[in-house]
Tab-separated table of C-alpha atoms in Angstrom:
chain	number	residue	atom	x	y	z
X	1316	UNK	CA	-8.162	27.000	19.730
X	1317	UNK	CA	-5.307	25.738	16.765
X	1318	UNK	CA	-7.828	24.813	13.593
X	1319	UNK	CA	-6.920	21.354	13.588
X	1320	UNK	CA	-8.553	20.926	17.380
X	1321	UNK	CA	-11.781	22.137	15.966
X	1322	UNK	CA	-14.539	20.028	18.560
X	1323	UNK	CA	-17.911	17.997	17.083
X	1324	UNK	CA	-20.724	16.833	18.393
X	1325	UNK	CA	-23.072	14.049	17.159
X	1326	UNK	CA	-25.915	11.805	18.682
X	1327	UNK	CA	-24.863	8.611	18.622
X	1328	UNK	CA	-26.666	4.907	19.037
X	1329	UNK	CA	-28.549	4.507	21.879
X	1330	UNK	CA	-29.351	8.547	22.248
X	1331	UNK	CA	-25.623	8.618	23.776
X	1332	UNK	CA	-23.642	11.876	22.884
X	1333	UNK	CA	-20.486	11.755	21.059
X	1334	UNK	CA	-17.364	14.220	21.364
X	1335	UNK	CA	-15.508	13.932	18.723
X	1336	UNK	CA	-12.571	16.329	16.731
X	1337	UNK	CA	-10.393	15.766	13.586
X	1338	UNK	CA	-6.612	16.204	14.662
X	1339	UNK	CA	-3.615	15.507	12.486
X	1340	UNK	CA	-2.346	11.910	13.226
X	1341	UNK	CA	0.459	11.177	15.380
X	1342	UNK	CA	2.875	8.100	16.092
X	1343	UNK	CA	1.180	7.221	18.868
X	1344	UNK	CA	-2.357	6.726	16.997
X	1345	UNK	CA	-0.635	4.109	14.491
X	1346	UNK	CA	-1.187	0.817	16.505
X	1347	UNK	CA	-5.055	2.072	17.323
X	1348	UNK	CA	-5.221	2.882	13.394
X	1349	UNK	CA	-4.480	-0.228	12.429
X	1350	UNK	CA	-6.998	-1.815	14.968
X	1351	UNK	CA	-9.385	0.453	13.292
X	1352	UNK	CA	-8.564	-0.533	9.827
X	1353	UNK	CA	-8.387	-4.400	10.707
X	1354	UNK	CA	-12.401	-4.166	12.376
X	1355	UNK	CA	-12.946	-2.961	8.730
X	1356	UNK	CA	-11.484	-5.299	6.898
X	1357	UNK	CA	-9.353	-3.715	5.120
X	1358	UNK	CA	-12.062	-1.249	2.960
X	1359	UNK	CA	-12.267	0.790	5.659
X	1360	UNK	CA	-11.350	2.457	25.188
X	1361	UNK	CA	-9.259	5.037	22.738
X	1362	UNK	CA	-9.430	8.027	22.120
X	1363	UNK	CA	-8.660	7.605	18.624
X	1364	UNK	CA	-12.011	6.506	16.654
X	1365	UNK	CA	-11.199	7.320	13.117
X	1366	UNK	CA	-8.617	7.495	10.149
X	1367	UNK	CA	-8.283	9.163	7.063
X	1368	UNK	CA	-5.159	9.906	5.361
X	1369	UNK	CA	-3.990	12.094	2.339
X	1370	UNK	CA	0.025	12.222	1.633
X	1371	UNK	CA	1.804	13.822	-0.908
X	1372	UNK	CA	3.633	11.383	-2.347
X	1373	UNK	CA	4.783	13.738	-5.200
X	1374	UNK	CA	5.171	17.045	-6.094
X	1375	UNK	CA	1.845	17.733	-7.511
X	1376	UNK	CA	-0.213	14.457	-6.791
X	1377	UNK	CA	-1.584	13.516	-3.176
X	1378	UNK	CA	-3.126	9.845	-2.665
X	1379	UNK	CA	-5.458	9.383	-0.464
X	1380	UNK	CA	-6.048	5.782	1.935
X	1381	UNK	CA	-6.660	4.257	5.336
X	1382	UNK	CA	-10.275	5.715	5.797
X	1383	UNK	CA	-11.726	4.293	8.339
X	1384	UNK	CA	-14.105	4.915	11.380
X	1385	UNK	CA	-15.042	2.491	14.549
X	1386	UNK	CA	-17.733	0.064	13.093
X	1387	UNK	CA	-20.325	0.847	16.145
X	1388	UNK	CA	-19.703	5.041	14.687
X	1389	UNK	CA	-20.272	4.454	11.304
X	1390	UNK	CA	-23.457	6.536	10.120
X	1391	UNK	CA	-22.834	9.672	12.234
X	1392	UNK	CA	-20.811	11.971	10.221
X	1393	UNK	CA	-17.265	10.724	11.924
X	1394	UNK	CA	-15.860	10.078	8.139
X	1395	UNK	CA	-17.513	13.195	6.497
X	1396	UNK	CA	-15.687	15.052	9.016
X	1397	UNK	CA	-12.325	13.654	8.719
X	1398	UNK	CA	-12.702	13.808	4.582
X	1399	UNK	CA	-13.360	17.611	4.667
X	1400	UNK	CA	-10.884	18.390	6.814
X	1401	UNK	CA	-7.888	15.796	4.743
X	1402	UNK	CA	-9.294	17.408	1.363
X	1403	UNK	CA	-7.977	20.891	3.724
X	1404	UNK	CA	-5.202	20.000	3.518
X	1405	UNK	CA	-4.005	18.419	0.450
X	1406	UNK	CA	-5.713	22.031	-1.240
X	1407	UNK	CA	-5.731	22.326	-5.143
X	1408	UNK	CA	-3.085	19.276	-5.878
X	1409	UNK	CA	-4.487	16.708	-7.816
X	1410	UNK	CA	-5.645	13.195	-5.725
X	1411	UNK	CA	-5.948	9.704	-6.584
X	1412	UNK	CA	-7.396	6.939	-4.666
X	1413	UNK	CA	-8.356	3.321	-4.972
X	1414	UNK	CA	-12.168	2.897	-5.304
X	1415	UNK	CA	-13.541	-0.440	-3.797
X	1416	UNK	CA	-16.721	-1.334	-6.065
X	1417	UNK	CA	-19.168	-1.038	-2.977
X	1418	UNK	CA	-17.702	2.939	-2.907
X	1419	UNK	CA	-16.502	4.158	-6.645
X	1420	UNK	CA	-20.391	5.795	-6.989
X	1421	UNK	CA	-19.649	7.960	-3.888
X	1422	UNK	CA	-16.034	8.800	-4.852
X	1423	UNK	CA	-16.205	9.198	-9.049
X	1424	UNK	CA	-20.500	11.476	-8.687
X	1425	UNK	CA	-19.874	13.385	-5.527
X	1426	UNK	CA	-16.397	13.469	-4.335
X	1427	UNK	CA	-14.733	14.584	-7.684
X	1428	UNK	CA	-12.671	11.904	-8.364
X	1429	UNK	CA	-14.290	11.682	-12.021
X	1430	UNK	CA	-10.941	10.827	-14.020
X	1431	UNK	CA	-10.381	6.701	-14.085
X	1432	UNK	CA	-7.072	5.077	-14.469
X	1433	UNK	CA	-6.649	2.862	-17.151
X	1434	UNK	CA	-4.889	0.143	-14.885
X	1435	UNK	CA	-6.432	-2.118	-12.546
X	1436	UNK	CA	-4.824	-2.904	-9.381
X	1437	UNK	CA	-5.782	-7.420	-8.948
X	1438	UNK	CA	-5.556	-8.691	-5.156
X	1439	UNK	CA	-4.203	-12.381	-4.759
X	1440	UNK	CA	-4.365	-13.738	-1.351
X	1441	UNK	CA	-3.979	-17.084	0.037
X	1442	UNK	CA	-5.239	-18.694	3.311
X	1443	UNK	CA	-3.597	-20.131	6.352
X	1444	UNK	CA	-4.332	-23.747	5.320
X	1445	UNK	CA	-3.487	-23.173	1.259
X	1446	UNK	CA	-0.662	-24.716	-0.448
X	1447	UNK	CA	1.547	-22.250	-2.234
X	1448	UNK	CA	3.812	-23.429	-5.147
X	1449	UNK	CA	6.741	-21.385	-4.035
X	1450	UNK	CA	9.371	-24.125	-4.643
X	1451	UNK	CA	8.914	-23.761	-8.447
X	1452	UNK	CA	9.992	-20.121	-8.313
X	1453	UNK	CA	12.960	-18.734	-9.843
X	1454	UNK	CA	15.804	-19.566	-7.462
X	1455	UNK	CA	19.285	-18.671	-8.733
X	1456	UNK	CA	20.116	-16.633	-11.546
X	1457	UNK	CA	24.049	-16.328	-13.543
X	1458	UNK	CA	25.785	-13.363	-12.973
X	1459	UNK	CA	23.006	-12.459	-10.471
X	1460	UNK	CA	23.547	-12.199	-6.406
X	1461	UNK	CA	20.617	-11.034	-3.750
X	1462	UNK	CA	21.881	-8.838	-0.999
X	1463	UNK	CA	20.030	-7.872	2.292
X	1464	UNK	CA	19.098	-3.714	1.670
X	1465	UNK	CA	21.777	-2.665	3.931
X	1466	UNK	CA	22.565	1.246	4.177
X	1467	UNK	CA	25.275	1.088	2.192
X	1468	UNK	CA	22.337	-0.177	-0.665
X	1469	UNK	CA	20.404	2.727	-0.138
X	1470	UNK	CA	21.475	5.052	-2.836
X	1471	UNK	CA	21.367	2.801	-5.384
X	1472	UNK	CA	17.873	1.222	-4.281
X	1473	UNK	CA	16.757	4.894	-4.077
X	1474	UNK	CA	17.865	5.533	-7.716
X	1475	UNK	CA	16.454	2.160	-9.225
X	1476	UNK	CA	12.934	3.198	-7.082
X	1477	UNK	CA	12.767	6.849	-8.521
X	1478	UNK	CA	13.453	5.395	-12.350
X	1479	UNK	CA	10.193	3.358	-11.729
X	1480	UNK	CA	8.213	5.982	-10.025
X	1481	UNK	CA	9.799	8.557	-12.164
X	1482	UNK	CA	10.427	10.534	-8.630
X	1483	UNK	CA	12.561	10.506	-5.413
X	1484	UNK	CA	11.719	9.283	-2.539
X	1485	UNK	CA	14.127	9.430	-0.974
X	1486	UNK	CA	12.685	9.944	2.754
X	1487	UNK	CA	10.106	7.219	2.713
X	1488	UNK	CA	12.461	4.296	1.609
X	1489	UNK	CA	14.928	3.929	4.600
X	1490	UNK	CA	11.906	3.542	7.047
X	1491	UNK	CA	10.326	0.893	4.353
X	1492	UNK	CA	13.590	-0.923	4.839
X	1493	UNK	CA	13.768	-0.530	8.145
X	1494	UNK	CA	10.436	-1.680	9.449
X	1495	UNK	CA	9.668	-3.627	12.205
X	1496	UNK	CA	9.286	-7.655	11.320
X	1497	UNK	CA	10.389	-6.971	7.621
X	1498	UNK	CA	12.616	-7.900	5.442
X	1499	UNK	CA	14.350	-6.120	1.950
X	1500	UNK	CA	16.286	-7.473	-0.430
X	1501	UNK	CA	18.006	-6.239	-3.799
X	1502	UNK	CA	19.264	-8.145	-7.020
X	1503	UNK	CA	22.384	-6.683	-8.643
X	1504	UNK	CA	25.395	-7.890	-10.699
X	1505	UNK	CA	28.267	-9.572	-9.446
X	1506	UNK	CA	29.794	-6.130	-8.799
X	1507	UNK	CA	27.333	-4.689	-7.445
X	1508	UNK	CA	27.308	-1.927	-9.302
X	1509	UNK	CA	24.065	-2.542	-11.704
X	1510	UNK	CA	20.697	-2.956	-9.834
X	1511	UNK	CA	18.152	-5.337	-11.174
X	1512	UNK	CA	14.974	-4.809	-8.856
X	1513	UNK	CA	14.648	-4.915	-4.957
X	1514	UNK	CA	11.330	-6.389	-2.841
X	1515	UNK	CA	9.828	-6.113	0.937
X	1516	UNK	CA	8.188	-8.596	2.758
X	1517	UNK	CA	5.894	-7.548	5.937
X	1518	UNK	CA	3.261	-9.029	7.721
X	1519	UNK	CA	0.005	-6.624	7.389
X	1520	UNK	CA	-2.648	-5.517	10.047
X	1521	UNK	CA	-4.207	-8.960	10.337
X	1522	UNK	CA	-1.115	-11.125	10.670
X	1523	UNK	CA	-1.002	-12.036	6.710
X	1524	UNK	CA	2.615	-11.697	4.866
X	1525	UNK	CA	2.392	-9.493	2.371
X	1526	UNK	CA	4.782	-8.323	-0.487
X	1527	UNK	CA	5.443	-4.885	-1.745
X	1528	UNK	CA	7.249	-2.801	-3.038
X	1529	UNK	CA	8.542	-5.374	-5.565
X	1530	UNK	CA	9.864	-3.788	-8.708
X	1531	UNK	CA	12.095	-5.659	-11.468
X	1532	UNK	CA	13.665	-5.555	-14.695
X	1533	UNK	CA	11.905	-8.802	-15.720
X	1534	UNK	CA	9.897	-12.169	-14.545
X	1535	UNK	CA	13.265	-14.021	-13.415
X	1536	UNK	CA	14.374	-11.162	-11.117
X	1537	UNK	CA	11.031	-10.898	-9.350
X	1538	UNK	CA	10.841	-14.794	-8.706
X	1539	UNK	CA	14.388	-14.969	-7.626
X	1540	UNK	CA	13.447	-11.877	-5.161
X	1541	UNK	CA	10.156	-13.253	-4.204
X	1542	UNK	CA	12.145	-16.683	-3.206
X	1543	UNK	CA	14.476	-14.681	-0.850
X	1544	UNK	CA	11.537	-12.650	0.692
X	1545	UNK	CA	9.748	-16.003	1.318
X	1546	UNK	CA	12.847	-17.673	3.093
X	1547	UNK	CA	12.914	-14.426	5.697
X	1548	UNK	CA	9.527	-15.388	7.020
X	1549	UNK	CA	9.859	-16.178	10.802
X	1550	UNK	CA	6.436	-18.097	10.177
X	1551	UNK	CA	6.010	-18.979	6.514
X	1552	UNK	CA	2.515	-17.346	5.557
X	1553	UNK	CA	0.887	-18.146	9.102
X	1554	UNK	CA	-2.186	-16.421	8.480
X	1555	UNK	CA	-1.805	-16.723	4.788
X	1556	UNK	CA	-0.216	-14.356	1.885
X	1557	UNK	CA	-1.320	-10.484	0.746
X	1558	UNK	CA	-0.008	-9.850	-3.318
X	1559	UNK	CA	-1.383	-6.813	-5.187
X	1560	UNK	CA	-0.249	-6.528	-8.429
X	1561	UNK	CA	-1.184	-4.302	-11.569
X	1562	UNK	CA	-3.082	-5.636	-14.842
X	1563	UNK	CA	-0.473	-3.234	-16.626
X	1564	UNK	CA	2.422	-5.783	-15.923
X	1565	UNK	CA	1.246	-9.422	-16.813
X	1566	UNK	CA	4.100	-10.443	-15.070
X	1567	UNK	CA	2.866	-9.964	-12.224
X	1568	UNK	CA	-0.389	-12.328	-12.770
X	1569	UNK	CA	1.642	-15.002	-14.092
X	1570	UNK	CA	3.665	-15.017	-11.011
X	1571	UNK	CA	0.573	-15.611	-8.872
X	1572	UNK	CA	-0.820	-17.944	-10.900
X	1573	UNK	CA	2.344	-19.721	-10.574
X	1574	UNK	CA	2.133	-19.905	-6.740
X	1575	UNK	CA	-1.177	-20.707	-6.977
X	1576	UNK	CA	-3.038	-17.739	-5.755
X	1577	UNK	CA	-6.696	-17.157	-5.668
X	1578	UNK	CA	-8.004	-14.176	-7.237
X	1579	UNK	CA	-10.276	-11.462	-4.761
X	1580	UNK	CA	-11.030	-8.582	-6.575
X	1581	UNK	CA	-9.942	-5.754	-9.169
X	1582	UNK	CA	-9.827	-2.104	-8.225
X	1583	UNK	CA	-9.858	0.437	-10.391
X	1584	UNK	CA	-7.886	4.114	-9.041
X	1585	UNK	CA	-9.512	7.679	-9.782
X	1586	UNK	CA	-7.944	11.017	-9.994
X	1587	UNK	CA	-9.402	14.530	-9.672
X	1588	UNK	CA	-7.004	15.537	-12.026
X	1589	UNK	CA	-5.048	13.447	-14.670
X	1590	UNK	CA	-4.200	10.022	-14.038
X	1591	UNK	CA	-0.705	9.567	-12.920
X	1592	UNK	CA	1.593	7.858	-16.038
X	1593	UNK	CA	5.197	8.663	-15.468
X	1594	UNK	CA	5.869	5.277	-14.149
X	1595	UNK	CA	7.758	2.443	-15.518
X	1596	UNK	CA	4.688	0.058	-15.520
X	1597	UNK	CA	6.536	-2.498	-16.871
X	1598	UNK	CA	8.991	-2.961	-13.493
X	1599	UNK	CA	5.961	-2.972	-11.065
X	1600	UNK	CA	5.227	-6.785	-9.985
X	1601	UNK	CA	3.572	-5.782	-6.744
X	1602	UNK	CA	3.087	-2.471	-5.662
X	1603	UNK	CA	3.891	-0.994	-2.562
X	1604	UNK	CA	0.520	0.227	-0.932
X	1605	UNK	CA	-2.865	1.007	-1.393
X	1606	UNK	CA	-2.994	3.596	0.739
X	1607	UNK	CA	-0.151	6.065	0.666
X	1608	UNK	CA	1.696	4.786	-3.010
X	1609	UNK	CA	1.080	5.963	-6.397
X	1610	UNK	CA	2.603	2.669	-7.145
């Protein structure tokens, strides 16, 4: 038996018995995932009954998201099991994570993850039935033209995204831009041949939109981005509107106070190790994931 098919077995409500076994994750498991992660909102007959994921999303730093377990599971070792076997397998590389308040105990005093990040990631959301002021956003700019993030974009998107992460990534981008129900678009010069900042639009796991990556050189740029993004929507914010931005980049809170969005929560991230700072903080008006980006 391959190490990865290791088999569990647990006593679960009711005196029924459990099989369970940590596997890596495959394409397939991605739509019961996100089921899994939508019965949690969002903080945490299939075979699949649990997620936790750890990617290296640069050469020495993993980040760690999407960990999750069927509600009617929770309590019977499910998650411990999946954690030991993802901290496996990202080995001795430093680790960061978000740390919802209800969890940051459990992660910072027994998990390791004992090394705060200055920067607070703030979560704006708005609801089916709110009224967003997205009319008064930035909506033409001289000398400045939107394109859809076509291939022939690529390279250059790639090269303004690894100046802000300060690395390449290269791989990860082209499926970002070509997702399912999303959109992408890029500000440049007339030319084309100086970038200003490029945005996605998506609809998350529970049918809100929801931007990110959106990285710019300044307020203007991400408005007049954030205005194209909007007009892509098949259903304008149906279910309502996702925006996670960083306290490092006022920017980004002015823009959401401009549209009107409601404040949830701040989120502090740990690290094992050092704190990730060879970003351009300054260019990061709503980052990309919680789950699987550094930024």
């Amino acid at each position: 038996m391959e190490h990865h098919n290791v088999s569990s077995i647990i006593i679960g409500k009711n005196n029924k018995m459990i099989k369970f076994r940590v596997r890596q994750m495959t394409i397939n498991d991605v739509n019961t995932v996100l089921e899994i992660w939508a019965k949690n909102n969002l903080h945490e007959a299939t075979p699949v009954i649990g997620m936790c994921v750890g990617i290296f999303v640069h050469p020495t730093i993993a980040f760690i998201g999407l960990y999750g377990v069927q509600p009617e599971l929770h309590g019977h070792g499910i998650g411990i099991a999946m954690w030991k076997r993802m901290m496996d397998h990202i080995g001795s590389l430093n680790a960061g994570l978000y740390a919802v308040p209800e969890h940051l105990t459990m992660y910072r005093d027994r998990a390791g993850f004992q090394n705060p990040d200055d920067r607070m990631l703030i979560i704006y959301e708005s609801d089916q039935d709110d009224h967003l002021n997205v009319d008064i956003l930035v909506n033409s700019i001289p000398e400045t033209k939107i394109h859809l993030i076509t291939t022939e974009w690529y390279n250059k998107v790639i090269d303004y995204d690894a100046h802000v992460h300060g690395y390449i990534r290269a791989k990860l981008l082209p499926h970002v831009f070509n997702e399912e129900g999303s959109a992408a678009f890029v500000a440049s010069n007339m030319t084309g041949e100086k970038i200003f900042g490029y945005g996605c639009i998506r609809t998350n796991n529970i049918g809100k939109a929801m931007i990110g990556p959106l990285y710019a050189d300044n307020d203007a740029i991400a408005e007049l981005l954030m205005h194209y993004l909007f007009g892509r929507l098949s259903t304008q914010f149906a279910k309502g509107l996702l925006y996670m931005t960083l306290d490092s980049n006022p920017g980004g809170e002015r823009i959401a106070e401009k549209l009107a969005l409601k404040q949830q929560e701040k989120i502090q991230r740990f690290f094992r190790g050092q704190p990730y700072d060879g970003a351009d903080w300054d260019r990061v008006y709503c980052i990309h994931s919680p789950n699987f980006s550094l930024l």
